[in-house]
C-alpha positions as MATLAB code, in Angstrom:
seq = 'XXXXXXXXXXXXXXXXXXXXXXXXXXXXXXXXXXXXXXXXXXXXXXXXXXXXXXXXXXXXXXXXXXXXXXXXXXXXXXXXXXXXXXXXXXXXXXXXXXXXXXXXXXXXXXXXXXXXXXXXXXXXXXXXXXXXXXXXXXXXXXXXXXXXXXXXXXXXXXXXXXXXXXXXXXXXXXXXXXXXXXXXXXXXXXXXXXXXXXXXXXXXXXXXXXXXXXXXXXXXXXXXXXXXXXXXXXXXXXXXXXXXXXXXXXXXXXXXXXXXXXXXXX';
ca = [
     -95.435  -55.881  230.908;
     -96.924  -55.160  227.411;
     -95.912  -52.506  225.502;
     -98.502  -50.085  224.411;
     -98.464  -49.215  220.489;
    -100.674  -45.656  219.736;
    -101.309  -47.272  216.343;
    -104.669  -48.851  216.730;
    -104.423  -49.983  212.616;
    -104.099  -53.445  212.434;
    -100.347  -54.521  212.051;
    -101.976  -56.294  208.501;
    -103.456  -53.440  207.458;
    -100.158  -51.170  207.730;
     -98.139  -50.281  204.867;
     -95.078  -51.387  204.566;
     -92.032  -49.311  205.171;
     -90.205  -48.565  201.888;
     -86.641  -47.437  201.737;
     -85.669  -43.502  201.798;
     -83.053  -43.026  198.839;
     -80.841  -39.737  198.410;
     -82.250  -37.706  195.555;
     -78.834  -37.654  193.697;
     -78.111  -35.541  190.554;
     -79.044  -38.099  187.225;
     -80.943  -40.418  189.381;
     -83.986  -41.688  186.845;
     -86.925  -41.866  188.926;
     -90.880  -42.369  188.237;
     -93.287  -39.897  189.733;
     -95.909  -42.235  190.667;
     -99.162  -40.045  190.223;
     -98.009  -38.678  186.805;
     -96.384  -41.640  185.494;
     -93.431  -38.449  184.967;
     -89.954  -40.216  184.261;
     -86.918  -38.142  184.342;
     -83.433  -38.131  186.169;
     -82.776  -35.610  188.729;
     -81.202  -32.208  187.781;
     -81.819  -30.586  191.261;
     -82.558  -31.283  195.025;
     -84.246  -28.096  197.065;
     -85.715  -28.079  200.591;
     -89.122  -29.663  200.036;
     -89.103  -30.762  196.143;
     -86.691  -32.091  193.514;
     -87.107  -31.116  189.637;
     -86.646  -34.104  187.053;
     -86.183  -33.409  183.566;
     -87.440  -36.352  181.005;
     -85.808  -37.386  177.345;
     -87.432  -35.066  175.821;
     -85.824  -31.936  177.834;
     -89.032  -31.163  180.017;
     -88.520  -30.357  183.477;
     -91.343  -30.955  186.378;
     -91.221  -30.453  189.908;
     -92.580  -32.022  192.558;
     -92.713  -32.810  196.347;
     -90.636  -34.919  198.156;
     -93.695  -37.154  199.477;
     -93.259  -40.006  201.362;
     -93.633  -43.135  199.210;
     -93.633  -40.640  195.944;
     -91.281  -41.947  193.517;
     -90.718  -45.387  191.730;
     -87.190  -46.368  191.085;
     -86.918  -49.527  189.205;
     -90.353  -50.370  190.209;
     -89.727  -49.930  193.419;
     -92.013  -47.715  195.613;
     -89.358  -44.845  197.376;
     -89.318  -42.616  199.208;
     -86.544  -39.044  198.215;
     -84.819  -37.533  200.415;
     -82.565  -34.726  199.864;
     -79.129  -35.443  199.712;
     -76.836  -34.750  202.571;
     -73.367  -35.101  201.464;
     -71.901  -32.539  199.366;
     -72.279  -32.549  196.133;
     -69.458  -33.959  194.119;
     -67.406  -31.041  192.168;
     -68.620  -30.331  188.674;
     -66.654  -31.885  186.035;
     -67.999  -29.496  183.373;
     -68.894  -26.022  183.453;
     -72.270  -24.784  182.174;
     -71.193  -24.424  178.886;
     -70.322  -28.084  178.810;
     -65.853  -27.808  178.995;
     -63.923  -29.654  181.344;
     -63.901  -27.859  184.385;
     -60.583  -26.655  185.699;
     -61.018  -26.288  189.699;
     -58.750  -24.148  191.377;
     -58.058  -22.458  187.854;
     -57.167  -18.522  188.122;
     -58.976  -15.957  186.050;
     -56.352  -14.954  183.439;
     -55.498  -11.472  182.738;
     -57.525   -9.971  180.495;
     -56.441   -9.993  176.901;
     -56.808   -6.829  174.482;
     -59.092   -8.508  172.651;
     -63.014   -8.561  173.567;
     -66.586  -10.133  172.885;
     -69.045   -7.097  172.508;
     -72.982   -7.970  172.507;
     -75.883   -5.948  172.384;
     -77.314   -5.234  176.236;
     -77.271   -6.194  179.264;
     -79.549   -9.123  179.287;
     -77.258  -10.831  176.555;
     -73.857  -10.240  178.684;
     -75.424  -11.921  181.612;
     -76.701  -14.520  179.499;
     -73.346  -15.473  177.834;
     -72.060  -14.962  181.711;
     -74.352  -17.354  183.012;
     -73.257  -19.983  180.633;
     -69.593  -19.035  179.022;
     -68.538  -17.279  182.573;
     -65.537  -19.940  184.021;
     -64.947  -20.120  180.214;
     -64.400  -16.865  179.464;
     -62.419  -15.853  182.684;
     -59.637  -18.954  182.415;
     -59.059  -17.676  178.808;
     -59.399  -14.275  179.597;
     -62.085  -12.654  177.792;
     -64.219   -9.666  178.741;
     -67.419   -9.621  177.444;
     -68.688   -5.586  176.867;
     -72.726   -4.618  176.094;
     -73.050   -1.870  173.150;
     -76.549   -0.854  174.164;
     -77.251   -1.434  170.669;
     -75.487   -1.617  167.385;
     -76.575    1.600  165.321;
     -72.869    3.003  166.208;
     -71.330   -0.482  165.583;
     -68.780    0.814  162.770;
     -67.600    3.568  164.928;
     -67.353    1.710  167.674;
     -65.332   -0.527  166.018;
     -63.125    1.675  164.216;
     -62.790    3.260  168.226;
     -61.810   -0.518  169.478;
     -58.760   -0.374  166.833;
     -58.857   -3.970  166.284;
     -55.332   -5.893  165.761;
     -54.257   -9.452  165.315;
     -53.355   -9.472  168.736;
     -56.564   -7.643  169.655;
     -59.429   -8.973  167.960;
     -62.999   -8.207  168.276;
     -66.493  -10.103  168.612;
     -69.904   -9.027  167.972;
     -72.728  -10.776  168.609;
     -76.126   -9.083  166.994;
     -79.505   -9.627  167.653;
     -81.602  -10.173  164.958;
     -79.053  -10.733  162.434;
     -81.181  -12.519  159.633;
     -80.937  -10.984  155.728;
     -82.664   -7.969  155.276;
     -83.138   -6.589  158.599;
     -80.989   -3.217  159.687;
     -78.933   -4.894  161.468;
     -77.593   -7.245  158.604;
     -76.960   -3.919  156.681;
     -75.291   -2.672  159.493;
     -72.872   -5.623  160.344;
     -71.748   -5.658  156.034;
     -70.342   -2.336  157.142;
     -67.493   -3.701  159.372;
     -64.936   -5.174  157.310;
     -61.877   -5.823  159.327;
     -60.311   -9.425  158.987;
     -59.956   -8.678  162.962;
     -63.083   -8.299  163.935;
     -66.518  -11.153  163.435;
     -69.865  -10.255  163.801;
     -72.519  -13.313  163.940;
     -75.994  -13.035  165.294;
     -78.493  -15.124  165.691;
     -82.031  -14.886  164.813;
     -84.341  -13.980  167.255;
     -85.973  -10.661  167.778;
     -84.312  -10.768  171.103;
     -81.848  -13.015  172.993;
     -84.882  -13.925  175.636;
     -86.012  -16.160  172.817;
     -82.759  -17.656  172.676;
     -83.903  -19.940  175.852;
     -85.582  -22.807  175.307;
     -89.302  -22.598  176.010;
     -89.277  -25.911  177.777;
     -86.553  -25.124  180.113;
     -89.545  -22.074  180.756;
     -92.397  -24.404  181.079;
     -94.163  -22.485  177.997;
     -94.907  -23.902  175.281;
     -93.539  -21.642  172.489;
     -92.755  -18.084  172.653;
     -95.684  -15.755  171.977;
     -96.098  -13.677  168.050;
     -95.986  -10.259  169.163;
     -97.523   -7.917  166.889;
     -95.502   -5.944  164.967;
     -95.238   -2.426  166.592;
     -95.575   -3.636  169.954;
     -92.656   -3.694  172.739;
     -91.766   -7.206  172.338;
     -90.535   -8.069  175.310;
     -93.844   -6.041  177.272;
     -95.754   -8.170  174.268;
     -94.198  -11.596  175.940;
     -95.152  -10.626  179.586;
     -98.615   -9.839  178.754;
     -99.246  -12.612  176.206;
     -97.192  -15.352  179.198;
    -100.225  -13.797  181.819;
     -96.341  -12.055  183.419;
     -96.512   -9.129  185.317;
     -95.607   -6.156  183.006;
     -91.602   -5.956  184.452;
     -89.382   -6.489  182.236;
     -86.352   -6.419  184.375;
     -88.513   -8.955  186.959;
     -89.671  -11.379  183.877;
     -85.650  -11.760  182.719;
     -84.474  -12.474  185.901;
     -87.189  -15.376  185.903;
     -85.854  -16.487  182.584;
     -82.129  -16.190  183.316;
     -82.341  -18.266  187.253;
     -84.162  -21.359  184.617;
     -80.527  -21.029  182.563;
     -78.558  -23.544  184.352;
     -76.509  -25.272  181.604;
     -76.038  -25.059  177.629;
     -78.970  -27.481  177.103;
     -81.431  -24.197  178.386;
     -80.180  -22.744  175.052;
     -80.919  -22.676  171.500;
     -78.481  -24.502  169.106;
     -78.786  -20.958  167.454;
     -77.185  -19.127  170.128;
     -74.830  -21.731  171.404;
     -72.869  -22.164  168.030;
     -72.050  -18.695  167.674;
     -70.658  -17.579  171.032;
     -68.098  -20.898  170.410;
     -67.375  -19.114  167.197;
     -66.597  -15.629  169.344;
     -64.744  -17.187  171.714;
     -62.464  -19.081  169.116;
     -61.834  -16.171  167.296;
     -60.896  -14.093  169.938;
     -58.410  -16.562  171.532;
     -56.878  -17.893  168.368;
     -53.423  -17.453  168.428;
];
């Protein structure tokens, strides 16, 4: 007896099955509408998101016959093993797994608000809890020199402060000369805010808007981005795209290393 196929297209006419390959983290794959090349960086339910030499990140669809690998028509599939342990953290150390927090030492890493803390957490966190470093939010630094003269810093209990803003001229240059402890380092960096410190590509923007002077910046940046007006919504867009140091400028990265040295040194 003959066995009945339900696929009336002639068998010459059918496409050819093409293999199904595990969307693994670094695999260098070709979407093959866009021509986009990039290696994997992350695997979700329904789309993967490949980042190319130059930093750019796309997502797309796992489709069916979507992807060239080597020339090779594929077909992604999410991966269904677990994903091997990190070897580095975010902030690009060796990872330590298994490694205990440490206790906290006297001395600390303040920064300005909230949305820096959870920045340098995001990126510095397993860091900064192996070597035992709390990282504070001032709110601000108009009070810096009482605050630090409050903090008592000691060799044995030094302090970091990292400022927004902290180019020559503005107030908060005039403010940092003030502090003149050997125990205590104050570095900035130089954007108007630390939401600038991500890199617009790891955004999908272009550049960061000019906001006129006068203007809330960060309201400026929603409305200028087409963003609802929420600023606490619109940073907790930019801070889920902050995976790894790479999301961050140079700028930024070079002086929490500093911090962290300094407040660890022996």
């Amino acid at each position: 007896m003959r066995s009945y196929d339900p696929d009336l297209t002639p068998a010459w006419k059918r496409s050819a099955p093409v293999p199904e390959v595990p969307a693994d983290r670094d695999l260098v794959v070709e979407e093959v509408t866009t021509g986009f090349c990039g290696a994997v960086i992350r695997c979700e339910a329904g789309t993967v998101t490949l980042e190319d030499r130059f930093g750019k990140h796309r997502v797309f669809p796992l489709d069916p016959r979507g992807f060239l690998l080597e020339g090779r028509v594929v077909t992604l599939v999410r991966p269904s093993a677990a994903p091997a342990r990190p070897t580095r953290t975010a902030s690009g150390s060796v990872a330590v797994p298994g490694a205990r927090a440490r206790v906290a030492r006297a001395g600390r890493i303040y920064v300005e608000g909230r949305h820096d803390a959870e920045l340098v957490e995001r990126v510095w966190g397993d860091d900064l809890r192996i070597e035992g470093v709390v990282v504070e939010y001032l709110e601000g630094v108009d009070d810096l020199p009482a605050i630090v003269a409050e903090f008592a810093p000691a060799p044995d209990a030094r302090l970091g402060v990292l400022v927004d803003h902290l180019v020559p001229g503005s107030k908060e240059s005039r403010i940092a000369a003030q502090v003149t402890s050997p125990d205590v380092l104050v570095v900035g960096h130089p954007y108007i805010d630390v939401w600038e410190a991500v890199k617009p590509s790891s955004l999908g923007i272009p550049a960061w808007p000019r906001v006129p002077r006068g203007q809330d910046w960060k309201t400026g940046v929603c409305h200028a981005l087409g963003w609802p007006e929420n600023t606490g919504a619109a940073w907790q867009h930019i801070l889920s795209r902050v995976t790894t140091y790479k999301d961050l400028e140079p700028q930024l990265l070079g002086r929490v290393e500093e911090l962290i040295d300094f407040v660890t040194a022996p």
